[in-house]
């Protein structure tokens, strides 16, 4: 896979996980600014990086989420559980897409539809907020035809939008031809302006080719968006072209065509009447006088043929370059169309007379996008909010990353606001700003917005002092935004842009606040930041400015400002530290670590050969000094090997939090679904455990937690009746105990009744009558782990505790762990998983039996004792020994394995007491040896059938050690 | 070879890819009065077009393809 995509996927997964945690934390405390900021940053990063790949569906969803979060962060919207549900759904979908991407390199089936649905739902949350305007007609929001609903709803008469001013540079012939086709219903009218990314050649784009291949191209205009530089400074690989296209295709078709560059094109569908623009030199009016007298009558009568006949001679008479001729050509075209437009024709006749043409009002009233009633006092606040949102939007993006689409969106809102305020002069400024390159346009627009905000404030209802502090608060917010921007990790190539745009905004703010004196220090800081390639100097300056602002910005109704003031210091330092830390963190493919681990394993085996060599030197070659030297060398190598092993194991260690983190979500979702109130407590998340173990852990744990929620915790009513708190508690606890990690899942639910278990186990034939009498409650509970215990109909009888418990048991067993159950009826259940810290190296004890050596896993051994032969008692067929008032059944290893009996009866037997599945068992062996580390290899091939062994290990002297499978031996009892 | 450089004329033929831009630029800088023949040119990469637009050499022959001539000539002749 593309390494960049790979990095994106793994990074985005981390961010999604972080986001999930944030949402859950926010559910408890919906206004936690830190969490909201983190969340916003996560979304922003995913959105940003996703733009590198062809996954517009994913980008759109994340973008929508980001926009909504932005509004929430501003306190204009309050997060509630339903919204969190929606966000989590969206995050899940993004997660699924990431999986799809990883598996197949593309998003799954139906991604565009899902994306539309999700982003639509997200954006719907914005309700009255300005952002929805950015969704529907915006090119990048609707690359798929079906999503261009706003346009396709009325394809024949799209709402009239302003035609771009460059439309008149399209030759008349091209416009005329398209008009005739469009009026006849054979074509639509769409204009496209394409400002390719200056770096686009490096990604293999040929914008010219893309535009040339646009469907139904009628006209293409290519020019430079800024004057060409001196030849010496001219870089042919920096794209400076501006491509303009007139097409007979609909906007949705063109959006599809330009789908890879949605942010660089603006696609506008026009009405065909907008193509009508007579132009030329004004000519002598006299020759047209006769026509002007008759034409209105012909139009009124609907005699279009007559009108056309009257036009022809005039066209022959007048020079083609005359304005009148041009108007007449248009009139001829209008008259020639099926169902001619009388109003348009009349306007054209007027144009012939006066030399001026004004497009008559559209037949279909345009969507009242900007058509707000003139501003009233009550509206001021709303307008303000709109403008503030725009200012924020503009200030949030770096220069390099400012998408054309956003600019368009801002411009659209501004247009609406301005026409509402009847500020026509400023409207022109907006248009002018838009014609600049994106970065400059952003600056120009934000200057405009800031100017407006100031002016608006003057006449606003707010008192003067309040207004001033309001302004300060806004300035603070802007500055904070810059600070966040600067502390975000940025790639080198975008860094300069970010810095430059931050500088611009800060300068604006300073000027607006009348603090020009600080501009000089800003410039210094920026210069320093340039040199250091870090935002620290500018951030420090911001800090100073903010602290200067804060004491004056005492506003009881806006506590957010005050609350934020101290926060950035920590927040800022935090991210700074993270950044430094991040550079020291390495992400390594697990396979490499595994190789390293294998090598360590081989080293351990090779090292273990040294003591044999030493003995050989001493016994066979009778060279004691050499043996001694080997032994001391062995001690050194042993120490290094052990350290190496520990170091490699440390690399493989992962905190269990990586497993735990999915549970808050699981508990939340399930408890909402089941209408139970459940609190999840997690402890010891920092406990570390081997990666392999962690990988196998989620399934059993999910099973256990789900069981606890589903069957353990009672319904709220039931709990209340039992005198328990209505809210149930599930505790997930991880603790390290020697070389084991204990993970407990406990609940304070109804618990399990051991009597029921005993009876069921007996009925199922899992235990015989004798055992039924003997078994204690503790042991009985373990029976639910036995295979064959649980079947579907017992779920209800046993409060479902048996469901799949044997599966859990098997899975945990496979990773070398064990499961135990504790429960008190009415008080709750605890299920404890004991897991090995590491799977790679197993510690075994070597024992001799019947002349052979065997390994016994050390974690199963409880003690080793020597018992006098007479202490062994016989109960019926079974030999037992009493150890500390416990009855321990004995098993002669050599008999079970069918090995040779010892030559003479022993006076004293060596008993290895092991605990298997909660029961103790005494293994009678010939001799104990020391414990040792081995790399346990599973039995394969023909050996696989020998269930009494769990694996083999290679010894230092080359012998193969068989490691016993105690569970299987216990069955031999 | 889509671009062949004669003494005073650079002949662009067929499809001129992005790689030609640098060579053409160099040639035009060295031959300030050099002309460009586009007669058999079928497509220019945007980068090549930029070179023509920025240096505005005299065309010894316009593209034969009328569609190409329609958008290319105004682009090259537009005063900036």
PDB file of C-alpha atoms in Angstrom, chain A residues 115-259:
ATOM      1  CA  UNK A 115     -21.639  10.379   3.028  1.00  0.00           C
ATOM      2  CA  UNK A 116     -24.438  12.612   1.793  1.00  0.00           C
ATOM      3  CA  UNK A 117     -26.799  11.221   4.334  1.00  0.00           C
ATOM      4  CA  UNK A 118     -24.401  11.574   7.248  1.00  0.00           C
ATOM      5  CA  UNK A 119     -23.062  14.971   6.371  1.00  0.00           C
ATOM      6  CA  UNK A 120     -26.598  16.111   5.689  1.00  0.00           C
ATOM      7  CA  UNK A 121     -27.683  14.971   9.126  1.00  0.00           C
ATOM      8  CA  UNK A 122     -24.679  16.603  10.713  1.00  0.00           C
ATOM      9  CA  UNK A 123     -25.210  19.844   8.910  1.00  0.00           C
ATOM     10  CA  UNK A 124     -28.872  19.762   9.793  1.00  0.00           C
ATOM     11  CA  UNK A 125     -27.707  20.286  13.381  1.00  0.00           C
ATOM     12  CA  UNK A 126     -26.489  23.683  12.362  1.00  0.00           C
ATOM     13  CA  UNK A 127     -30.064  24.670  11.685  1.00  0.00           C
ATOM     14  CA  UNK A 128     -30.092  28.436  11.405  1.00  0.00           C
ATOM     15  CA  UNK A 129     -26.339  28.762  11.385  1.00  0.00           C
ATOM     16  CA  UNK A 130     -24.681  30.152   8.304  1.00  0.00           C
ATOM     17  CA  UNK A 131     -22.820  27.043   7.306  1.00  0.00           C
ATOM     18  CA  UNK A 132     -25.643  25.160   5.589  1.00  0.00           C
ATOM     19  CA  UNK A 133     -25.294  27.630   2.772  1.00  0.00           C
ATOM     20  CA  UNK A 134     -21.976  26.038   2.062  1.00  0.00           C
ATOM     21  CA  UNK A 135     -23.409  22.612   1.501  1.00  0.00           C
ATOM     22  CA  UNK A 136     -25.972  22.430  -1.200  1.00  0.00           C
ATOM     23  CA  UNK A 137     -24.732  24.309  -4.227  1.00  0.00           C
ATOM     24  CA  UNK A 138     -21.086  24.250  -3.356  1.00  0.00           C
ATOM     25  CA  UNK A 139     -19.066  22.274  -5.841  1.00  0.00           C
ATOM     26  CA  UNK A 140     -17.031  20.175  -3.479  1.00  0.00           C
ATOM     27  CA  UNK A 141     -20.053  19.333  -1.441  1.00  0.00           C
ATOM     28  CA  UNK A 142     -21.772  17.768  -4.380  1.00  0.00           C
ATOM     29  CA  UNK A 143     -19.517  15.998  -6.782  1.00  0.00           C
ATOM     30  CA  UNK A 144     -22.042  13.245  -7.457  1.00  0.00           C
ATOM     31  CA  UNK A 145     -24.912  13.953  -9.755  1.00  0.00           C
ATOM     32  CA  UNK A 146     -27.554  12.723  -7.369  1.00  0.00           C
ATOM     33  CA  UNK A 147     -26.418  15.030  -4.634  1.00  0.00           C
ATOM     34  CA  UNK A 148     -26.792  18.034  -6.838  1.00  0.00           C
ATOM     35  CA  UNK A 149     -30.444  17.935  -5.923  1.00  0.00           C
ATOM     36  CA  UNK A 150     -30.625  21.663  -5.496  1.00  0.00           C
ATOM     37  CA  UNK A 151     -29.824  22.025  -9.138  1.00  0.00           C
ATOM     38  CA  UNK A 152     -31.557  19.053 -10.635  1.00  0.00           C
ATOM     39  CA  UNK A 153     -34.797  19.867  -8.891  1.00  0.00           C
ATOM     40  CA  UNK A 154     -35.505  22.458 -11.536  1.00  0.00           C
ATOM     41  CA  UNK A 155     -33.080  21.807 -14.320  1.00  0.00           C
ATOM     42  CA  UNK A 156     -34.862  23.911 -16.892  1.00  0.00           C
ATOM     43  CA  UNK A 157     -34.972  27.056 -14.821  1.00  0.00           C
ATOM     44  CA  UNK A 158     -32.258  27.106 -12.208  1.00  0.00           C
ATOM     45  CA  UNK A 159     -32.548  29.937  -9.756  1.00  0.00           C
ATOM     46  CA  UNK A 160     -30.840  32.890 -11.260  1.00  0.00           C
ATOM     47  CA  UNK A 161     -27.451  33.466  -9.789  1.00  0.00           C
ATOM     48  CA  UNK A 162     -25.232  36.306 -10.713  1.00  0.00           C
ATOM     49  CA  UNK A 163     -23.280  35.608 -13.865  1.00  0.00           C
ATOM     50  CA  UNK A 164     -19.538  36.023 -13.551  1.00  0.00           C
ATOM     51  CA  UNK A 165     -18.369  39.320 -14.915  1.00  0.00           C
ATOM     52  CA  UNK A 166     -16.039  37.642 -17.360  1.00  0.00           C
ATOM     53  CA  UNK A 167     -18.974  36.184 -19.231  1.00  0.00           C
ATOM     54  CA  UNK A 168     -18.947  39.162 -21.580  1.00  0.00           C
ATOM     55  CA  UNK A 169     -15.445  38.228 -22.686  1.00  0.00           C
ATOM     56  CA  UNK A 170     -16.879  35.096 -24.236  1.00  0.00           C
ATOM     57  CA  UNK A 171     -17.298  35.792 -27.937  1.00  0.00           C
ATOM     58  CA  UNK A 172     -20.827  36.571 -28.919  1.00  0.00           C
ATOM     59  CA  UNK A 173     -20.932  33.775 -31.450  1.00  0.00           C
ATOM     60  CA  UNK A 174     -20.225  31.170 -28.798  1.00  0.00           C
ATOM     61  CA  UNK A 175     -22.862  32.630 -26.491  1.00  0.00           C
ATOM     62  CA  UNK A 176     -25.391  32.927 -29.295  1.00  0.00           C
ATOM     63  CA  UNK A 177     -24.900  29.352 -30.354  1.00  0.00           C
ATOM     64  CA  UNK A 178     -25.296  28.086 -26.800  1.00  0.00           C
ATOM     65  CA  UNK A 179     -28.287  30.337 -26.227  1.00  0.00           C
ATOM     66  CA  UNK A 180     -30.085  28.891 -29.218  1.00  0.00           C
ATOM     67  CA  UNK A 181     -29.462  25.357 -28.056  1.00  0.00           C
ATOM     68  CA  UNK A 182     -30.351  26.119 -24.441  1.00  0.00           C
ATOM     69  CA  UNK A 183     -33.521  27.953 -25.410  1.00  0.00           C
ATOM     70  CA  UNK A 184     -34.482  24.943 -27.447  1.00  0.00           C
ATOM     71  CA  UNK A 185     -33.942  22.750 -24.396  1.00  0.00           C
ATOM     72  CA  UNK A 186     -30.975  20.952 -25.959  1.00  0.00           C
ATOM     73  CA  UNK A 187     -28.409  22.281 -23.561  1.00  0.00           C
ATOM     74  CA  UNK A 188     -27.930  23.982 -20.255  1.00  0.00           C
ATOM     75  CA  UNK A 189     -25.682  26.879 -19.467  1.00  0.00           C
ATOM     76  CA  UNK A 190     -22.878  26.454 -17.007  1.00  0.00           C
ATOM     77  CA  UNK A 191     -19.812  28.533 -16.450  1.00  0.00           C
ATOM     78  CA  UNK A 192     -16.723  27.208 -14.782  1.00  0.00           C
ATOM     79  CA  UNK A 193     -13.772  29.087 -13.474  1.00  0.00           C
ATOM     80  CA  UNK A 194     -10.829  26.880 -12.677  1.00  0.00           C
ATOM     81  CA  UNK A 195      -7.868  28.202 -10.730  1.00  0.00           C
ATOM     82  CA  UNK A 196      -5.532  25.214 -10.569  1.00  0.00           C
ATOM     83  CA  UNK A 197      -3.347  24.748  -7.569  1.00  0.00           C
ATOM     84  CA  UNK A 198       0.062  26.283  -8.386  1.00  0.00           C
ATOM     85  CA  UNK A 199       1.723  22.974  -7.508  1.00  0.00           C
ATOM     86  CA  UNK A 200      -0.651  20.859  -9.545  1.00  0.00           C
ATOM     87  CA  UNK A 201       1.903  19.896 -12.206  1.00  0.00           C
ATOM     88  CA  UNK A 202       3.825  17.984  -9.616  1.00  0.00           C
ATOM     89  CA  UNK A 203       0.878  15.756  -8.970  1.00  0.00           C
ATOM     90  CA  UNK A 204       0.617  15.024 -12.668  1.00  0.00           C
ATOM     91  CA  UNK A 205      -2.332  17.268 -13.398  1.00  0.00           C
ATOM     92  CA  UNK A 206      -2.812  18.965 -16.700  1.00  0.00           C
ATOM     93  CA  UNK A 207      -5.535  21.500 -15.948  1.00  0.00           C
ATOM     94  CA  UNK A 208      -5.728  22.483 -19.573  1.00  0.00           C
ATOM     95  CA  UNK A 209      -6.432  18.940 -20.649  1.00  0.00           C
ATOM     96  CA  UNK A 210      -8.991  18.514 -17.893  1.00  0.00           C
ATOM     97  CA  UNK A 211     -10.793  21.618 -19.030  1.00  0.00           C
ATOM     98  CA  UNK A 212     -10.527  20.746 -22.708  1.00  0.00           C
ATOM     99  CA  UNK A 213     -12.151  17.450 -22.017  1.00  0.00           C
ATOM    100  CA  UNK A 214     -15.009  18.999 -20.094  1.00  0.00           C
ATOM    101  CA  UNK A 215     -18.312  17.820 -21.502  1.00  0.00           C
ATOM    102  CA  UNK A 216     -20.094  20.071 -24.012  1.00  0.00           C
ATOM    103  CA  UNK A 217     -17.402  22.673 -24.063  1.00  0.00           C
ATOM    104  CA  UNK A 218     -18.596  25.734 -25.962  1.00  0.00           C
ATOM    105  CA  UNK A 219     -15.802  28.080 -25.206  1.00  0.00           C
ATOM    106  CA  UNK A 220     -12.556  27.998 -23.337  1.00  0.00           C
ATOM    107  CA  UNK A 221     -10.611  31.005 -22.234  1.00  0.00           C
ATOM    108  CA  UNK A 222      -7.127  30.724 -20.846  1.00  0.00           C
ATOM    109  CA  UNK A 223      -5.276  33.562 -19.236  1.00  0.00           C
ATOM    110  CA  UNK A 224      -2.863  34.260 -16.457  1.00  0.00           C
ATOM    111  CA  UNK A 225      -4.349  35.035 -13.088  1.00  0.00           C
ATOM    112  CA  UNK A 226      -1.572  37.515 -12.406  1.00  0.00           C
ATOM    113  CA  UNK A 227       0.898  39.206 -14.716  1.00  0.00           C
ATOM    114  CA  UNK A 228       3.758  36.985 -15.799  1.00  0.00           C
ATOM    115  CA  UNK A 229       6.947  37.677 -13.890  1.00  0.00           C
ATOM    116  CA  UNK A 230      10.313  38.521 -15.393  1.00  0.00           C
ATOM    117  CA  UNK A 231      11.714  35.731 -17.491  1.00  0.00           C
ATOM    118  CA  UNK A 232      14.439  35.111 -14.962  1.00  0.00           C
ATOM    119  CA  UNK A 233      11.908  34.546 -12.214  1.00  0.00           C
ATOM    120  CA  UNK A 234       9.502  32.599 -14.364  1.00  0.00           C
ATOM    121  CA  UNK A 235       8.945  29.033 -13.284  1.00  0.00           C
ATOM    122  CA  UNK A 236       7.039  27.054 -15.896  1.00  0.00           C
ATOM    123  CA  UNK A 237       6.185  24.419 -13.306  1.00  0.00           C
ATOM    124  CA  UNK A 238       4.265  26.821 -11.152  1.00  0.00           C
ATOM    125  CA  UNK A 239       0.774  26.880 -12.540  1.00  0.00           C
ATOM    126  CA  UNK A 240      -0.503  30.424 -12.925  1.00  0.00           C
ATOM    127  CA  UNK A 241      -3.260  29.744 -15.392  1.00  0.00           C
ATOM    128  CA  UNK A 242      -6.842  30.711 -15.053  1.00  0.00           C
ATOM    129  CA  UNK A 243      -9.181  28.630 -17.133  1.00  0.00           C
ATOM    130  CA  UNK A 244     -12.702  29.696 -17.901  1.00  0.00           C
ATOM    131  CA  UNK A 245     -15.204  27.502 -19.525  1.00  0.00           C
ATOM    132  CA  UNK A 246     -18.651  27.887 -20.988  1.00  0.00           C
ATOM    133  CA  UNK A 247     -20.383  24.587 -21.264  1.00  0.00           C
ATOM    134  CA  UNK A 248     -23.710  23.303 -22.447  1.00  0.00           C
ATOM    135  CA  UNK A 249     -23.732  20.635 -19.785  1.00  0.00           C
ATOM    136  CA  UNK A 250     -25.472  20.908 -16.433  1.00  0.00           C
ATOM    137  CA  UNK A 251     -23.557  21.880 -13.336  1.00  0.00           C
ATOM    138  CA  UNK A 252     -23.809  18.386 -11.847  1.00  0.00           C
ATOM    139  CA  UNK A 253     -22.139  16.908 -14.938  1.00  0.00           C
ATOM    140  CA  UNK A 254     -19.334  19.409 -14.657  1.00  0.00           C
ATOM    141  CA  UNK A 255     -18.993  18.863 -10.945  1.00  0.00           C
ATOM    142  CA  UNK A 256     -18.511  15.219 -11.726  1.00  0.00           C
ATOM    143  CA  UNK A 257     -15.956  16.101 -14.366  1.00  0.00           C
ATOM    144  CA  UNK A 258     -13.993  18.352 -12.028  1.00  0.00           C
ATOM    145  CA  UNK A 259     -14.487  16.074  -9.034  1.00  0.00           C
TER     146      UNK A 259
END
